[in-house]
Structure formats: structure tokens, C-alpha cells
Coordinates of C-alpha atoms in Angstrom, one line a residue:
Chain A
X23 CA 42.3 -33.9 -48.8
X24 CA 41.6 -37.1 -50.6
X25 CA 45.0 -38.6 -51.4
X26 CA 45.5 -42.0 -52.8
X27 CA 48.6 -43.6 -51.3
X28 CA 50.7 -43.2 -54.4
X29 CA 50.1 -39.4 -54.5
X30 CA 51.1 -38.9 -50.9
X31 CA 54.3 -37.0 -50.3
X32 CA 55.7 -38.6 -47.1
X33 CA 58.9 -36.5 -47.1
X34 CA 58.3 -33.9 -44.3
X35 CA 61.3 -31.8 -45.3
X36 CA 60.3 -31.5 -48.9
X37 CA 56.7 -30.6 -48.0
X38 CA 58.0 -27.8 -45.7
X39 CA 60.2 -26.5 -48.5
X40 CA 57.1 -26.5 -50.7
X41 CA 55.1 -24.5 -48.2
X42 CA 58.0 -21.9 -47.9
X43 CA 58.3 -21.7 -51.7
X44 CA 54.6 -21.3 -52.2
X45 CA 53.9 -19.3 -49.1
X46 CA 51.2 -17.1 -50.7
X47 CA 48.4 -19.3 -49.6
X48 CA 44.6 -19.3 -49.0
X49 CA 43.3 -19.1 -45.4
X50 CA 39.9 -20.8 -45.2
X51 CA 37.6 -20.4 -42.2
X52 CA 34.0 -21.3 -41.6
X53 CA 31.5 -19.8 -39.1
X54 CA 27.8 -19.8 -38.9
X55 CA 27.1 -21.3 -42.3
X56 CA 29.6 -19.1 -44.2
X57 CA 32.9 -20.2 -45.6
X58 CA 35.4 -17.4 -46.2
X59 CA 38.8 -17.4 -47.9
X60 CA 41.6 -14.8 -48.0
X61 CA 44.7 -14.9 -50.1
X62 CA 47.8 -14.0 -48.0
X63 CA 51.3 -15.0 -47.2
X64 CA 51.3 -17.7 -44.5
X65 CA 54.8 -18.1 -43.0
X66 CA 56.0 -21.4 -41.6
X67 CA 57.7 -20.5 -38.3
X68 CA 59.0 -22.3 -35.3
X69 CA 58.9 -21.4 -31.6
X70 CA 61.9 -22.0 -29.3
X71 CA 60.7 -25.6 -28.7
X72 CA 60.7 -26.3 -32.4
X73 CA 56.9 -26.3 -32.5
X74 CA 55.6 -25.3 -36.0
X75 CA 53.2 -22.5 -36.7
X76 CA 51.8 -20.6 -39.6
X77 CA 51.9 -16.8 -39.1
X78 CA 49.9 -14.2 -41.0
X79 CA 47.6 -11.2 -40.9
X80 CA 44.5 -9.9 -42.6
X81 CA 42.7 -6.5 -42.7
X82 CA 40.5 -5.8 -39.7
X83 CA 37.8 -4.7 -42.2
X84 CA 37.9 -8.3 -43.6
X85 CA 34.7 -10.1 -42.5
X86 CA 36.9 -13.1 -41.9
X87 CA 38.4 -11.4 -38.8
X88 CA 35.1 -12.1 -37.1
X89 CA 35.5 -15.8 -37.8
X90 CA 38.8 -15.7 -35.8
X91 CA 36.8 -15.1 -32.6
X92 CA 34.7 -18.3 -33.0
X93 CA 36.3 -20.7 -35.5
X94 CA 37.8 -24.0 -34.1
X95 CA 39.8 -25.2 -37.0
X96 CA 41.1 -23.4 -40.0
X97 CA 42.4 -24.7 -43.3
X98 CA 45.4 -23.2 -45.2
X99 CA 45.8 -24.1 -48.8
X100 CA 49.1 -23.9 -50.6
X101 CA 48.9 -24.2 -54.3
X102 CA 51.6 -25.5 -56.5
X103 CA 51.6 -25.9 -60.3
X104 CA 48.9 -27.8 -62.3
X105 CA 48.7 -29.1 -65.8
X106 CA 46.2 -30.9 -68.0
X107 CA 47.4 -34.3 -69.0
X108 CA 46.1 -35.6 -72.3
X109 CA 45.6 -39.3 -72.4
X110 CA 46.5 -39.1 -76.1
X111 CA 50.1 -39.2 -74.7
X112 CA 49.6 -42.6 -73.1
X113 CA 50.3 -46.0 -74.7
X114 CA 47.0 -47.5 -73.6
X115 CA 43.5 -46.1 -73.8
X116 CA 42.6 -44.0 -70.7
X117 CA 40.6 -40.9 -69.7
X118 CA 42.6 -37.6 -69.5
X119 CA 43.4 -36.1 -66.1
X120 CA 45.1 -33.2 -64.3
X121 CA 48.4 -33.3 -62.5
X122 CA 49.1 -30.9 -59.6
X123 CA 50.8 -30.3 -56.3
X124 CA 48.9 -29.0 -53.3
X125 CA 49.4 -28.9 -49.6
X126 CA 46.7 -28.5 -47.0
X127 CA 47.5 -27.5 -43.5
X128 CA 44.9 -27.7 -40.7
X129 CA 45.3 -25.9 -37.4
X130 CA 44.0 -23.8 -34.6
X131 CA 44.1 -20.1 -35.0
X132 CA 45.2 -17.7 -32.2
X133 CA 44.9 -13.9 -32.5
X134 CA 48.2 -12.1 -31.8
X135 CA 48.4 -8.9 -29.9
X136 CA 49.7 -5.7 -31.5
X137 CA 53.3 -6.2 -30.3
X138 CA 53.4 -9.8 -31.5
X139 CA 51.8 -8.7 -34.8
X140 CA 54.4 -6.0 -35.3
X141 CA 57.2 -8.5 -34.6
X142 CA 55.7 -10.9 -37.2
X143 CA 55.6 -8.1 -39.8
X144 CA 59.3 -7.3 -39.2
X145 CA 60.2 -11.0 -39.8
X146 CA 57.9 -11.1 -42.9
X147 CA 59.4 -8.1 -44.5
X148 CA 62.9 -9.2 -43.7
X149 CA 62.2 -12.6 -45.3
X150 CA 60.9 -11.2 -48.6
X151 CA 63.2 -8.2 -48.8
X152 CA 66.2 -10.6 -48.7
X153 CA 65.7 -10.9 -52.5
X154 CA 65.5 -7.1 -53.1
X155 CA 68.2 -5.1 -54.7
X156 CA 67.6 -2.3 -52.2
X157 CA 65.9 -4.0 -49.2
X158 CA 63.5 -2.0 -47.1
X159 CA 63.1 -2.8 -43.4
X160 CA 60.3 -1.8 -41.0
X161 CA 63.1 -0.8 -38.6
X162 CA 63.7 2.3 -40.8
X163 CA 60.1 3.3 -41.3
X164 CA 58.3 6.2 -39.6
X165 CA 55.8 5.7 -36.8
X166 CA 53.2 7.2 -39.2
X167 CA 53.7 4.3 -41.8
X168 CA 53.9 1.6 -39.1
X169 CA 50.5 2.8 -37.7
X170 CA 49.0 0.6 -40.4
X171 CA 49.4 -2.3 -37.9
X172 CA 46.3 -0.9 -36.3
X173 CA 44.3 -1.8 -39.4
X174 CA 45.2 -5.5 -39.4
X175 CA 44.8 -8.6 -37.2
X176 CA 47.8 -10.8 -36.8
X177 CA 47.4 -14.5 -36.1
X178 CA 49.4 -17.7 -35.5
X179 CA 48.1 -21.1 -36.4
X180 CA 49.1 -24.1 -34.4
X181 CA 49.5 -26.9 -36.9
X182 CA 47.5 -30.1 -36.3
X183 CA 47.7 -31.8 -39.7
X184 CA 49.7 -31.4 -43.0
X185 CA 48.4 -33.2 -46.1
X186 CA 50.5 -33.2 -49.3
X187 CA 49.2 -34.4 -52.6
X188 CA 51.7 -34.7 -55.4
X189 CA 49.6 -35.9 -58.3
X190 CA 52.3 -36.6 -60.9
X191 CA 51.2 -39.7 -63.0
X192 CA 52.8 -42.0 -60.4
X193 CA 50.5 -44.8 -61.7
X194 CA 51.8 -44.5 -65.3
X195 CA 55.6 -44.8 -65.0
X196 CA 55.9 -46.2 -68.5
X197 CA 54.3 -43.0 -70.0
X198 CA 56.5 -40.5 -68.1
X199 CA 58.9 -39.9 -70.9
X200 CA 56.2 -38.9 -73.3
X201 CA 54.2 -36.9 -70.8
X202 CA 57.2 -34.9 -69.8
X203 CA 58.2 -34.3 -73.4
X204 CA 54.7 -33.0 -74.2
X205 CA 54.5 -30.8 -71.1
X206 CA 57.8 -29.2 -71.9
X207 CA 56.6 -28.6 -75.5
X208 CA 53.8 -26.4 -74.2
X209 CA 54.0 -22.6 -73.7
X210 CA 52.8 -22.7 -70.1
X211 CA 54.8 -22.3 -66.9
X212 CA 52.4 -24.7 -65.0
X213 CA 53.1 -27.5 -67.5
X214 CA 56.9 -26.9 -67.3
X215 CA 56.8 -26.9 -63.5
X216 CA 54.8 -30.2 -63.5
X217 CA 57.3 -31.7 -65.9
X218 CA 60.2 -30.7 -63.7
X219 CA 58.5 -32.2 -60.6
X220 CA 57.9 -35.5 -62.5
X221 CA 61.6 -35.6 -63.6
X222 CA 62.6 -35.1 -59.9
X223 CA 60.7 -38.3 -59.3
X224 CA 58.1 -37.3 -56.8
Chain B
X2 CA 36.2 -12.2 -50.1
X3 CA 37.3 -8.9 -48.7
X4 CA 37.6 -6.6 -51.7
X5 CA 38.3 -2.8 -51.3
X6 CA 36.4 -1.0 -54.1
X7 CA 39.5 -0.2 -56.1
X8 CA 40.4 -4.0 -56.3
X9 CA 37.0 -5.0 -57.5
X10 CA 36.7 -6.2 -61.1
X11 CA 33.3 -5.1 -62.2
X12 CA 33.6 -6.5 -65.8
X13 CA 31.5 -9.7 -65.8
X14 CA 32.8 -10.8 -69.2
X15 CA 36.5 -10.5 -68.1
X16 CA 35.8 -12.3 -64.9
X17 CA 34.2 -15.2 -66.8
X18 CA 37.2 -15.3 -69.1
X19 CA 39.4 -15.6 -66.1
X20 CA 37.4 -18.5 -64.7
X21 CA 37.6 -20.3 -68.0
X22 CA 41.4 -19.6 -68.3
X23 CA 42.0 -20.7 -64.7
X24 CA 39.4 -23.5 -64.5
X25 CA 41.5 -25.8 -62.4
X26 CA 40.0 -24.5 -59.1
X27 CA 39.5 -25.5 -55.5
X28 CA 36.1 -26.8 -54.4
X29 CA 35.6 -26.0 -50.7
X30 CA 32.8 -27.5 -48.6
X31 CA 32.1 -27.5 -44.9
X32 CA 30.0 -30.0 -42.9
X33 CA 29.9 -30.9 -39.2
X34 CA 32.9 -28.9 -38.2
X35 CA 35.2 -30.0 -41.0
X36 CA 36.3 -27.9 -44.0
X37 CA 37.4 -29.9 -47.0
X38 CA 38.9 -28.8 -50.3
X39 CA 39.5 -30.6 -53.6
X40 CA 41.6 -29.4 -56.5
X41 CA 39.6 -30.1 -59.8
X42 CA 38.6 -28.5 -63.1
X43 CA 35.4 -26.5 -62.5
X44 CA 33.7 -25.7 -65.8
X45 CA 31.6 -22.7 -66.4
X46 CA 28.6 -23.8 -68.3
X47 CA 25.2 -22.5 -69.3
X48 CA 21.8 -24.1 -69.5
X49 CA 19.3 -23.4 -72.3
X50 CA 18.0 -20.4 -70.4
X51 CA 21.5 -18.9 -70.2
X52 CA 21.7 -19.7 -66.5
X53 CA 25.3 -20.2 -65.2
X54 CA 26.6 -23.3 -63.5
X55 CA 30.0 -24.7 -62.5
X56 CA 30.2 -28.4 -63.4
X57 CA 32.7 -30.9 -62.0
X58 CA 33.3 -34.3 -60.4
X59 CA 35.3 -35.9 -57.6
X60 CA 36.1 -39.5 -56.6
X61 CA 33.4 -41.2 -54.6
X62 CA 36.2 -42.3 -52.2
X63 CA 36.8 -38.6 -51.4
X64 CA 35.4 -37.8 -48.0
X65 CA 34.0 -34.6 -49.5
X66 CA 31.4 -36.6 -51.5
X67 CA 29.6 -37.0 -48.1
X68 CA 29.5 -33.3 -47.7
X69 CA 27.5 -33.1 -51.0
X70 CA 24.6 -34.7 -49.2
X71 CA 24.3 -32.0 -46.5
X72 CA 26.1 -28.9 -47.5
X73 CA 24.1 -25.8 -48.2
X74 CA 26.6 -23.6 -49.8
X75 CA 29.9 -24.3 -51.5
X76 CA 32.8 -22.1 -52.4
X77 CA 34.9 -22.4 -55.6
X78 CA 38.3 -20.7 -55.6
X79 CA 40.0 -19.8 -58.9
X80 CA 43.6 -18.7 -58.4
X81 CA 45.4 -16.4 -60.8
X82 CA 49.0 -15.3 -60.6
X83 CA 50.6 -13.6 -57.5
X84 CA 53.7 -11.7 -56.9
X85 CA 55.5 -10.1 -54.0
X86 CA 55.7 -6.3 -54.4
X87 CA 58.7 -4.7 -52.7
X88 CA 58.0 -1.2 -51.5
X89 CA 61.6 -0.4 -52.3
X90 CA 60.2 0.2 -55.8
X91 CA 57.9 3.0 -54.6
X92 CA 58.7 6.7 -54.6
X93 CA 57.3 7.1 -51.1
X94 CA 57.9 5.1 -47.9
X95 CA 55.4 2.3 -47.5
X96 CA 55.1 -1.3 -46.3
X97 CA 55.5 -4.1 -49.0
X98 CA 52.6 -6.1 -50.2
X99 CA 51.4 -8.8 -52.6
X100 CA 49.6 -8.4 -55.8
X101 CA 47.3 -11.2 -57.0
X102 CA 44.1 -12.1 -58.9
X103 CA 41.6 -14.5 -57.4
X104 CA 37.9 -15.2 -58.1
X105 CA 35.5 -16.7 -55.6
X106 CA 32.3 -18.3 -56.7
X107 CA 29.6 -19.3 -54.2
X108 CA 26.7 -21.5 -55.1
X109 CA 24.4 -24.4 -54.3
X110 CA 25.7 -27.9 -55.3
X111 CA 23.4 -30.5 -56.9
X112 CA 24.6 -34.1 -57.5
X113 CA 24.3 -35.3 -61.1
X114 CA 23.0 -38.8 -62.0
X115 CA 25.3 -41.1 -63.9
X116 CA 24.0 -40.2 -67.4
X117 CA 24.4 -36.4 -66.6
X118 CA 27.8 -37.0 -65.2
X119 CA 28.9 -39.0 -68.3
X120 CA 27.6 -36.2 -70.5
X121 CA 29.6 -33.6 -68.5
X122 CA 32.7 -35.8 -68.9
X123 CA 32.3 -35.9 -72.7
X124 CA 32.1 -32.0 -72.7
X125 CA 35.0 -31.7 -70.4
X126 CA 37.3 -33.9 -72.5
X127 CA 36.2 -32.3 -75.7
X128 CA 37.0 -28.8 -74.2
X129 CA 40.6 -29.7 -73.1
X130 CA 41.4 -32.1 -76.0
X131 CA 40.7 -29.2 -78.4
X132 CA 44.3 -28.2 -77.9
X133 CA 45.8 -31.7 -78.4
X134 CA 47.7 -32.7 -81.5
X135 CA 45.8 -36.0 -81.6
X136 CA 42.6 -35.4 -79.6
X137 CA 41.0 -38.3 -77.8
X138 CA 37.3 -38.4 -77.3
X139 CA 35.2 -40.4 -74.9
X140 CA 33.1 -41.3 -77.9
X141 CA 35.8 -43.7 -79.0
X142 CA 36.6 -45.3 -75.7
X143 CA 35.6 -48.8 -74.6
X144 CA 32.8 -49.5 -72.1
X145 CA 35.6 -50.9 -69.9
X146 CA 37.4 -47.6 -69.7
X147 CA 34.2 -45.6 -69.3
X148 CA 33.1 -47.7 -66.4
X149 CA 35.3 -45.4 -64.3
X150 CA 32.3 -43.1 -64.2
X151 CA 31.0 -45.4 -61.5
X152 CA 33.9 -44.3 -59.2
X153 CA 33.1 -40.6 -59.4
X154 CA 30.3 -38.2 -58.3
X155 CA 29.4 -35.5 -60.8
X156 CA 27.9 -32.3 -59.7
X157 CA 26.6 -28.9 -60.9
X158 CA 26.8 -25.7 -58.8
X159 CA 24.1 -23.1 -59.3
X160 CA 26.0 -19.8 -58.9
X161 CA 24.7 -17.4 -56.3
X162 CA 27.7 -15.0 -56.1
X163 CA 30.9 -14.2 -58.0
X164 CA 33.6 -12.1 -56.3
X165 CA 36.6 -11.0 -58.2
X166 CA 39.7 -9.4 -56.6
X167 CA 42.3 -7.9 -58.9
X168 CA 44.9 -6.6 -56.5
X169 CA 47.2 -4.8 -58.9
X170 CA 48.6 -1.7 -57.1
X171 CA 45.6 0.4 -58.3
X172 CA 46.2 2.8 -55.4
X173 CA 49.8 3.5 -56.6
X174 CA 49.3 4.6 -60.2
X175 CA 52.5 6.7 -60.2
X176 CA 54.6 3.7 -59.2
X177 CA 53.3 1.4 -62.0
X178 CA 56.1 1.9 -64.4
X179 CA 58.8 0.9 -61.9
X180 CA 56.7 -2.0 -60.4
X181 CA 56.1 -3.4 -63.9
X182 CA 59.8 -3.0 -64.8
X183 CA 61.0 -4.8 -61.6
X184 CA 58.4 -7.6 -62.0
X185 CA 59.5 -8.2 -65.6
X186 CA 63.1 -8.3 -64.4
X187 CA 62.3 -11.3 -62.2
X188 CA 62.8 -14.9 -63.3
X189 CA 59.2 -15.9 -62.2
X190 CA 56.1 -16.6 -64.3
X191 CA 53.8 -15.2 -61.5
X192 CA 55.6 -11.8 -61.5
X193 CA 55.5 -11.7 -65.3
X194 CA 51.7 -12.5 -65.3
X195 CA 51.0 -9.8 -62.7
X196 CA 53.1 -7.3 -64.7
X197 CA 51.0 -8.2 -67.8
X198 CA 47.7 -7.7 -65.9
X199 CA 48.9 -4.3 -64.6
X200 CA 49.8 -3.2 -68.1
X201 CA 46.4 -4.2 -69.3
X202 CA 45.1 -1.7 -66.8
X203 CA 43.0 -3.8 -64.5

């Protein structure tokens, strides 16, 4: 991703928190002239040596599953908020722009076998059900329901590069007050989230 | 994009409205083993014959600009809301899932010359400044400010395919009431937007 230095987030811990908080990402693969993308949860996990992976699964019927057999490098996109920034809020004349947060993770994809895939599904459900009033668990589900694992392909991505762009008007410090005020004044969650990130001082 | 029939949005007008409302998309290109993605506004526009294009620009310093010279097909991703759907809300036993709306547009990219790029910037600013209290216009900006056009590459994408996935629990009609209720109960704009889309009956 093209990232001018002043938009780079060099805080590894914060970037990992972002990936976990925005885990519903986009898996992009390319094979034989075709780029395919699938919107799925991509879970940041660690092996016993502390090595990082992204874990996920897609439907076997998804054409992208064929890419898994021959693709060398995959791209995972994690989208944060975005907001249009009107230059009418600036003190000096300038063209308008867009603020946003996005993280790109490159890596090598390895297909998981059925037992590994099932184990990853257990962890996935436990993670997201932690916030449920009446959490379900795969541990309590019937073999009939769990048979669905046969319809999916699980995978693990060995991370080779993480790129984090936090485009938050870093080059216009003196306009921050007004930009934040105007963003907060909008009826739009993206604008509010960008204002919050700007206040945090990214 | 893998889209089961019941998640397909076959309403071209609604899909185009979605693209316009979620125009801050992701341009994905691939060249020589590398997939690159840039987060930018991608504007749905029409020529005098009613032919559809996506128009945008990136920094010349962006490595992706080199892809423009040799890529055959590009992918534009437009992200809508997403929300985790706990199967604890269902009447029957089932695994949890994620609802989301996403549109993928494939097409052929053509680089615009400087005059065409400048014209596209004028339209872009006019579109987004329409919502500003004190709209700025490139028409009133100094040659010095407008010189920035020299630092960008404008492009137009001839659309070859539009794929719209509206994953909104269409296969669980009898659980809709409870799913919507629980989504609305969450403190999360994505969940609220998914609830709204489900109510609309997509």
C-alpha cells in the first residue's frame, strides 16, 4: 500500500488491535489472470512459538478455493472507518481529501486439513460468542450440524508483511480542531470514528 | 465473488445506489506476481451514450500507478456494513455466521490525460462539496494549488461486470424478527445498518 511516512502507523501493538477489532476482512487472491476477493472473518492467531497467522475459511464452492492450490501470495485487507474531509474547514486554500484507516497483510496461504479446520471453527465461535447473552459452542452441536465443515476449506496465512495506513490529516495539525468539530457534527458513524481516531492522536 | 443465488441482488438500480453511497472503495490490481490495493473514491459516471465508468485517481508515487500500464483487468471493491450473527438467536441449532453487503466491479482501466483528470477532479469536488455548508470549488482555486494534478494519475474503468452480494439471512426468514431485534440492541453502527437492510427486505 502506498503510505507516505506521516500516515504510517509504526505501533505494532495498535495495528494488531485494529486487525482484531476489524477482523471481518477481505481475502484477495490472484491466479491465471483473475483477481478474486471474499469477505470473511480473518483471525489473528499465534502458534506456540509466537509466530503470527491469519486463520479463516471459505466455501468449497467458492471459485477462490481453486486459487488456494496455486497462489503464491495473498492479500488480506482490513477496513477501518473513512470520511470525506472538506477543505472548506481548512484555514488555507487546499483541495479536499478523504481520511481513512486501512491495514493490508500479505502472506502465504496453507490449506488446513479437516481436523485443523474444525479446531479453528471452535476457536472462531468461542471468540465471537464471548459477547453473546446465551453463547453457543460447537462443543454442544450435533454431528449433523458440524458436517458443514465438509463444505468449507480452512486455511492459515503465514504473515510476511503488515502495512498500516492511518490517514488522519497528520499534515494539517493546525486544522485538527475544526476538522474534528465538523466530523462530529455529521450524522455518520464513519465521520465520528475518524474524529475519534484523530483525537487519539494517531 | 462467490454468491449463492439467494444472496444475489438482481436490482441494478439499487446496486448502483449502493456504489454511489459507498463510493470510497478499494482499487485492486495485479501485475508480475504482486497484488496491490488502494483506498480511494471511485465515482460511477456515464458517458454521453449512457455507458458506465468508474473514475478515480491515485498518487503517481503509488507503486500501483505502474500496474496501470500493464494490467488487463482491475477489481473495485465497495464495502457496505457487516455484522456478526449469533446462532443463539435462531430457533434451530446452527453455526453462527456474518451478514454483510459488498459489491465487486470488474473492468478495464484506461489512464486519463491531464486535462481529463482535471475535469474529473472538478466533478469529484462538486459532488462531495454539495453537502458542505460553505462549498469549495476547484474553479476558485489558484493555479498553484491546482498544480497538484501533476502528482496524480487519473483513470477511467470501463465496467465489464458488477457482482452484488447482500448476505442478509435470506435463508432464515423465520428468525428475522429476533435477528433484527438483537442487532438493533447492539452498540454498533454496522449491526444497525445490517438490521435496517434486513428490514428493507433485501
